[in-house]
Coordinates of C-alpha atoms in Angstrom, one line a residue:
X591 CA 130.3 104.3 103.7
X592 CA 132.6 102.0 101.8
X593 CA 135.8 104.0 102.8
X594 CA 134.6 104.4 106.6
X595 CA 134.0 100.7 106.5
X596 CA 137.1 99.5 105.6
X597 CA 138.9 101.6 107.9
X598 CA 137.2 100.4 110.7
X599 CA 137.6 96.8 109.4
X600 CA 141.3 97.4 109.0
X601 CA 141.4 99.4 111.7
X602 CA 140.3 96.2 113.7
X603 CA 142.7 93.9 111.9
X604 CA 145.6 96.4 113.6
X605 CA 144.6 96.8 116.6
X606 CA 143.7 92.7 116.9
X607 CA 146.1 91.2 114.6
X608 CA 147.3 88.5 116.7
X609 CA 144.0 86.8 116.8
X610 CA 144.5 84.6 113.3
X611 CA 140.6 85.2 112.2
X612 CA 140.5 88.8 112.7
X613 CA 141.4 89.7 108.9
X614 CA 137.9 87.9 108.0
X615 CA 136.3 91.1 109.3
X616 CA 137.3 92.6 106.2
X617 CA 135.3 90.5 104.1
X618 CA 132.3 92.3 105.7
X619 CA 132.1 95.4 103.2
X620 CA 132.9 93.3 99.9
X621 CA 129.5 91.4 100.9
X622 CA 127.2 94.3 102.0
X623 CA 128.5 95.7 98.6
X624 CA 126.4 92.8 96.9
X625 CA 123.2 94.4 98.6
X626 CA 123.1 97.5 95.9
X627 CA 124.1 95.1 93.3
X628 CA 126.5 96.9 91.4
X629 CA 129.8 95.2 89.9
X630 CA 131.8 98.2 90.7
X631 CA 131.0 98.5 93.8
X632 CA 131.8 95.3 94.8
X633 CA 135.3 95.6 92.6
X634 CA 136.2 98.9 94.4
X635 CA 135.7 98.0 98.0
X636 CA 138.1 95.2 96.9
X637 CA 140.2 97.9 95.7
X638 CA 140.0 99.6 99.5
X639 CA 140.6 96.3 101.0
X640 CA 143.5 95.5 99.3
X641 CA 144.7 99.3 99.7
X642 CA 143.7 98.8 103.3
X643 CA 146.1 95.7 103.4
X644 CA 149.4 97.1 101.9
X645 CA 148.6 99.6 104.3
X646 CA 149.1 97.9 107.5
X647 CA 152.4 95.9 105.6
X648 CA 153.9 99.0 106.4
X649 CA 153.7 98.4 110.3
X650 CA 157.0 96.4 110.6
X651 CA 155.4 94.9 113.6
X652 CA 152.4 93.5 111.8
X653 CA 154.4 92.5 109.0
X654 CA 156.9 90.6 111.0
X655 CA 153.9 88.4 112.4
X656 CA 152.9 87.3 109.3
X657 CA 154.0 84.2 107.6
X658 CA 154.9 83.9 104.0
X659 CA 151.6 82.2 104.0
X660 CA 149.8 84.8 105.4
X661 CA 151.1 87.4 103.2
X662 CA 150.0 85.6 100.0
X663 CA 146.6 84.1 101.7
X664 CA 145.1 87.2 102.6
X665 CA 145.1 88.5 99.1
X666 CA 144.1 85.2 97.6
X667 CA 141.2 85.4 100.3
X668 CA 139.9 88.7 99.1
X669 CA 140.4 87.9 95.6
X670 CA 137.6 85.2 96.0
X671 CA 135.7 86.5 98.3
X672 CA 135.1 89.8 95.7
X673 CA 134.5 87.2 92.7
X674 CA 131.7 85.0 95.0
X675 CA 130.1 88.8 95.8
X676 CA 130.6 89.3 92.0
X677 CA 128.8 85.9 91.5
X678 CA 126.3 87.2 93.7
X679 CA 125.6 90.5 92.4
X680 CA 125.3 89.2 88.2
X681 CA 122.5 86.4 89.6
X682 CA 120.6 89.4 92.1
X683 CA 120.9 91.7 88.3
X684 CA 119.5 88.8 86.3
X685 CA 117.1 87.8 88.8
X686 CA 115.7 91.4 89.2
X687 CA 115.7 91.6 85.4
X688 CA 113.2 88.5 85.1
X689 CA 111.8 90.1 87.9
X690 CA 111.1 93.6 86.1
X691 CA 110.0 91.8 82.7
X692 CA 107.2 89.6 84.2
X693 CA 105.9 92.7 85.9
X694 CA 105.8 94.7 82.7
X695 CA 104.5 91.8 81.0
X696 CA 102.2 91.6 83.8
X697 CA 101.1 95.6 83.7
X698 CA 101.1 95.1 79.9
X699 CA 98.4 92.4 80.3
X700 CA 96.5 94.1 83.1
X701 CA 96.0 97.2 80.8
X702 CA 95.1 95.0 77.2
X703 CA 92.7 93.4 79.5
X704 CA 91.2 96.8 80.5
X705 CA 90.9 98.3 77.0
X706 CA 89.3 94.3 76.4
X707 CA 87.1 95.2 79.0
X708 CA 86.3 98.6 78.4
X709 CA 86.2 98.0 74.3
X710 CA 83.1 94.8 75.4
X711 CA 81.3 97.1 77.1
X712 CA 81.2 100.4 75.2
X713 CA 80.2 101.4 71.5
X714 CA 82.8 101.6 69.3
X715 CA 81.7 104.8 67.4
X716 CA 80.4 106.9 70.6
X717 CA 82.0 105.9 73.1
X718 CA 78.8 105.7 74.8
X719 CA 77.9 102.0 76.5
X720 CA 76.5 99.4 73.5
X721 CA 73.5 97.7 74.3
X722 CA 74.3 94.9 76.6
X723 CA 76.0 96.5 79.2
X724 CA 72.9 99.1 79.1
X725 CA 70.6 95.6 79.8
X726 CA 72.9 94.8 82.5
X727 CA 72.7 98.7 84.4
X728 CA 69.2 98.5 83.3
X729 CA 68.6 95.6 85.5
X730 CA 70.9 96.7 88.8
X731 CA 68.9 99.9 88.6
X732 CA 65.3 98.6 88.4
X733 CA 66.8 97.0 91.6
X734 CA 67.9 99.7 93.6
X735 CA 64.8 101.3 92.5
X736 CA 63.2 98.9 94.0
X737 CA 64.8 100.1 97.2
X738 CA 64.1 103.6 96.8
X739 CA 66.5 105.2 94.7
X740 CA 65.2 107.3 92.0
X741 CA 64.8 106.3 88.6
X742 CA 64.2 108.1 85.0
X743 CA 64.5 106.3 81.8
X744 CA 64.7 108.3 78.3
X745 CA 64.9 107.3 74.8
X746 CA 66.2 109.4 72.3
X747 CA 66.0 108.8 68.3
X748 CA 68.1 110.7 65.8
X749 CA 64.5 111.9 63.4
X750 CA 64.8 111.0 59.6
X751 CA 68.2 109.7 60.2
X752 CA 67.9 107.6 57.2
X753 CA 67.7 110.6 54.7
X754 CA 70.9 111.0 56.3
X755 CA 72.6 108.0 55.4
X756 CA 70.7 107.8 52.1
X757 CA 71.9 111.9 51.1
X758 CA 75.2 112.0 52.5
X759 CA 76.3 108.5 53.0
X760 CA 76.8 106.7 56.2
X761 CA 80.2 108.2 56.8
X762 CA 78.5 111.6 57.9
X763 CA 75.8 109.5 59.5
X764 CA 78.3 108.2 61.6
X765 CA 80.0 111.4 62.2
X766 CA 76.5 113.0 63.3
X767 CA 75.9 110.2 65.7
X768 CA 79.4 111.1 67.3
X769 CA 77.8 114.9 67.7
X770 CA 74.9 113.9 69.4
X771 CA 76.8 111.5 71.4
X772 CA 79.0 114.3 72.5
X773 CA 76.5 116.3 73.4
X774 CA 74.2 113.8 75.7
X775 CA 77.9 113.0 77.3
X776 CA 78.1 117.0 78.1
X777 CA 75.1 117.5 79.6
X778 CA 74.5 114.7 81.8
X779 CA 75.5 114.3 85.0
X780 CA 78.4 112.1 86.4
X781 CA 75.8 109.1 87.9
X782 CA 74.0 109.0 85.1
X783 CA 74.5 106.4 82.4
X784 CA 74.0 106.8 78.5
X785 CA 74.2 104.2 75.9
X786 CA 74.0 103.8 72.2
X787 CA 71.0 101.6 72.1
X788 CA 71.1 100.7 68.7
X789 CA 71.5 102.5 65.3
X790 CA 70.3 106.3 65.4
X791 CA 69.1 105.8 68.7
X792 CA 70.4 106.4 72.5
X793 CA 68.8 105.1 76.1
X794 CA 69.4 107.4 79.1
X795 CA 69.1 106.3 82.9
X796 CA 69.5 109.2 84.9
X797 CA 69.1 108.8 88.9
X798 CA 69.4 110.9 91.8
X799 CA 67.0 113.2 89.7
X800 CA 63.1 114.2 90.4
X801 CA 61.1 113.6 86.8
X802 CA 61.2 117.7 86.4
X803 CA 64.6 117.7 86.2
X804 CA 65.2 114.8 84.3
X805 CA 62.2 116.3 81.8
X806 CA 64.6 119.7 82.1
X807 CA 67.6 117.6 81.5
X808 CA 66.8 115.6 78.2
X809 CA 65.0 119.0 77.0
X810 CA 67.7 120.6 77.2
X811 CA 69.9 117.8 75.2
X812 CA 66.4 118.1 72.0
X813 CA 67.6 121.9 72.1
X814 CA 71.1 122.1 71.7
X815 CA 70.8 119.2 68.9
X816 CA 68.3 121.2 67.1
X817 CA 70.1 124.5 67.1
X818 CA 73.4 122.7 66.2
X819 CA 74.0 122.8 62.8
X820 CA 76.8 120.8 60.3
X821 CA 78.8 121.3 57.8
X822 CA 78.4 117.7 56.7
X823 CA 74.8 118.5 56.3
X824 CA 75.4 122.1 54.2
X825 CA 74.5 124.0 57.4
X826 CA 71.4 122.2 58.0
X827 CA 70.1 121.3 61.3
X828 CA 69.0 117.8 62.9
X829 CA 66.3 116.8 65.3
X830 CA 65.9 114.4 68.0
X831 CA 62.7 113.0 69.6
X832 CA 62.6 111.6 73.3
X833 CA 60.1 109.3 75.5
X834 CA 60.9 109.8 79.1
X835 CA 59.2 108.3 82.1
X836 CA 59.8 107.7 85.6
X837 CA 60.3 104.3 87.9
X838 CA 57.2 103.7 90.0
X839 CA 55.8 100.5 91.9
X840 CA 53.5 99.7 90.1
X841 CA 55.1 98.9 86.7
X842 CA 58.0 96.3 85.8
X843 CA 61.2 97.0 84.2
X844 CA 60.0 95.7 80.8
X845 CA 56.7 97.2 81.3
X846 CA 58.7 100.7 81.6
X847 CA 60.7 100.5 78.7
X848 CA 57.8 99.7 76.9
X849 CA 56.3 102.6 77.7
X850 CA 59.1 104.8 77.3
X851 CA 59.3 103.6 73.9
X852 CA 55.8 104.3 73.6
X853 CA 56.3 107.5 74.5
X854 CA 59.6 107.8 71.7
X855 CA 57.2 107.0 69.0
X856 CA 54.1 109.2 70.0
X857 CA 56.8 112.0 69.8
X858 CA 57.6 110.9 66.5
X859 CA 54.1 110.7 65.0
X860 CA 53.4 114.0 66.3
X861 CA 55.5 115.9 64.7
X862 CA 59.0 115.3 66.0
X863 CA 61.5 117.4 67.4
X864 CA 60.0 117.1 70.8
X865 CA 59.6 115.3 74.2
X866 CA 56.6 112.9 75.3
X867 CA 56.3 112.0 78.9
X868 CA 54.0 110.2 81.1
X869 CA 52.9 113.4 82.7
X870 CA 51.8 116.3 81.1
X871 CA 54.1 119.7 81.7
X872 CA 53.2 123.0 81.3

């Protein structure tokens, strides 16, 4: 493109030299060099247009119709044109370079504000939500409850935990809580949300899902806990106990978790190691 542009520039020149502007025309490829910004660019086409110029002194013609003027102007003239399009190109470089800093800088901060984000609303240890962001999906989907959607809330509580922490320190309590974690994150589905509710134990919301199979769902999680067992623990086993009800009209959204947690504990002074509902499955 440079080459074919200089031809036809000089080219022009020839063909029109008796027309005393016509050698501006070969200013117009040092400029458009400046649009890819590149120094050497801009210092070769300078090269062609000089080329391009001894060129055409060959044509006695041309040559007699310049002045001694001309003959040094014309080289002076592209000389500083190429160092304004040099000017040019080193402030389009070092604007583009502020340019490309403030948007890493910017994508820098958009993704430390993420992991802020994401870090306030999830438990550290887990990775399951933390507490406050369960009260705030707690309350959007008592809501939308409200409206129709379908609603089951669960508790789940890590039994004797503390015999844990008091046996084998809280180091492999903590690394049992990331098991169990793991495992309510596997079996759930995507639109359900799970959260670390405090210490040993978990809340579950789980829509889209009839009571039977959220019952069938958190079952499921009790079982693969309880057959799991750890090295941490010299092979032994743990157990988990669950409350689980459903959304209906006629309660509120404290009123539920209270009796979900009802439920939780009448698991736990039962025996354990099992699941308490507001209905009674076979």
């Amino acid at each position: 493109m440079s080459v074919t542009s200089t031809v036809i520039a000089w080219t022009i020149i020839h063909v029109n030299y008796d027309i005393r502007i016509m050698p501006a025309i070969c200013l117009l490829p040092i400029f458009a060099s400046v649009l890819f910004f590149d120094s050497r660019r801009v210092w070769f086409i300078y090269s062609l247009q000089m080329a391009g110029y001894g060129l055409l002194l060959i044509d006695p013609a041309y040559r007699a119709y310049l002045s001694s003027f001309d003959m040094v102007s014309i080289p002076v003239f592209l000389i500083l044109a190429t160092y304004v399009a040099q000017i040019i190109v080193t402030s389009g470089v070092e604007v583009l370079d502020d340019l490309q800093t403030s948007m890493n800088a910017k994508k820098d901060l958009i993704v430390r504000n993420a992991i802020i984000a994401k870090q306030s609303k999830t438990d550290g240890l887990t990775n399951l939500y933390n507490q406050s962001s369960f009260k705030d999906y707690y309350e959007k989907a008592f809501e939308y409850a409200n409206l129709g959607m379908s609603l089951q809330l669960a508790l789940i509580d890590i039994d004797d935990f503390k015999v844990v922490n008091d046996t084998y320190g809280h180091r492999v309590g903590d690394i049992i809580l990331e098991k169990v974690s793991l495992i309510i994150q596997e079996s759930i589905t995507a639109s359900d949300i799970a959260a670390r509710y405090g210490g040993e134990e978990f809340a579950l919301l789980m829509f889209e899902q009839s009571f039977e199979q959220a019952y069938d769902l958190v079952e499921l999680i009790r079982q693969k806990i309880s057959l799991m067992g750890h090295l941490e623990l010299e092979g032994s086993s743990i157990t988990v106990s669950i409350g689980l009800k459903g959304y209906n009209l006629d309660v509120s959204k404290d009123k539920l978790f209270e009796d979900v947690d009802a439920c939780l504990y009448a698991a736990k002074r039962t025996g354990k190691n099992k699941t308490v509902t507001s209905l009674v499955l076979a």
